Short mmCIF file of C-alpha atoms in Angstrom, two decimals:
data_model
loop_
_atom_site.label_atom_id
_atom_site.label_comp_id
_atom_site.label_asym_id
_atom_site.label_seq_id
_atom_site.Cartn_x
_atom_site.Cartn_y
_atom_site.Cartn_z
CA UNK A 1 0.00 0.00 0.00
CA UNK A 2 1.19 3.34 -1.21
CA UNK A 3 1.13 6.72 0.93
CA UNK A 4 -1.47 7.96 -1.11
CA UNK A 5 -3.50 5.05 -0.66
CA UNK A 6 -2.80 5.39 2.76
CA UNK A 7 -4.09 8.89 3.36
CA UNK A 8 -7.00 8.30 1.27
CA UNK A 9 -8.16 5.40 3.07
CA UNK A 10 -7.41 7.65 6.55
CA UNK A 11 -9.44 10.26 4.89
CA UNK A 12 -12.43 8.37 3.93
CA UNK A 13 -12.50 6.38 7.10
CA UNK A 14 -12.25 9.83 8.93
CA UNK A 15 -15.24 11.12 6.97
CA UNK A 16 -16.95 7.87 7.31
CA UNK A 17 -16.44 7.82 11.37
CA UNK A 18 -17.66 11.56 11.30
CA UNK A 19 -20.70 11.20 9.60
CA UNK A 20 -21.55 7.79 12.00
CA UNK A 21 -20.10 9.85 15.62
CA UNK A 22 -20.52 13.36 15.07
CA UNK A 23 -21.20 14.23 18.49
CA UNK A 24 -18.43 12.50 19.54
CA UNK A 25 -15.84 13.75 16.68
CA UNK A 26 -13.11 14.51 19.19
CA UNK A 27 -13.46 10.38 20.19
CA UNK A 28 -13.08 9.54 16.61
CA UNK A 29 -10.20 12.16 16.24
CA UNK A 30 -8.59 10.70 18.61
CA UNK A 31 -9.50 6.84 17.85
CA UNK A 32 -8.13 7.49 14.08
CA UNK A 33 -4.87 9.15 15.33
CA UNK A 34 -4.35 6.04 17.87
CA UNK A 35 -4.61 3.79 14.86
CA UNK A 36 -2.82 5.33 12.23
CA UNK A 37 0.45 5.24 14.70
CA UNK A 38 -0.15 1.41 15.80
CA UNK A 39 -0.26 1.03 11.77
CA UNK A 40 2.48 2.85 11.23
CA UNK A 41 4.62 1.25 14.23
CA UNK A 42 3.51 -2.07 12.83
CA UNK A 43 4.52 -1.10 8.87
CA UNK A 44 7.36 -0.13 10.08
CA UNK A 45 8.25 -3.02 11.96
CA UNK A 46 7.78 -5.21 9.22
CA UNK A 47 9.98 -3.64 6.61
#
């Protein structure tokens, strides 16, 4: 998976999660940020 991949599928998910939790954005914020770096951590690891 490419960066740009990458940030479109954060992008939609974010968009996604807003439409589904919007009173509870921050939460989603915060749930999307927590999993991009565990993804990250983990793509990182693997290369």
């Amino acid at each position: 998976m490419s960066i740009k991949q990458l940030l479109l599928a954060m992008a939609t998910l974010m968009i996604v999660a807003s439409t589904y939790a919007w009173p509870s954005l921050t939460q989603v914020v915060d749930w999307v940020v927590s999993w991009a770096m565990d993804w990250c951590l983990t793509l990182a690891a693997s290369t």
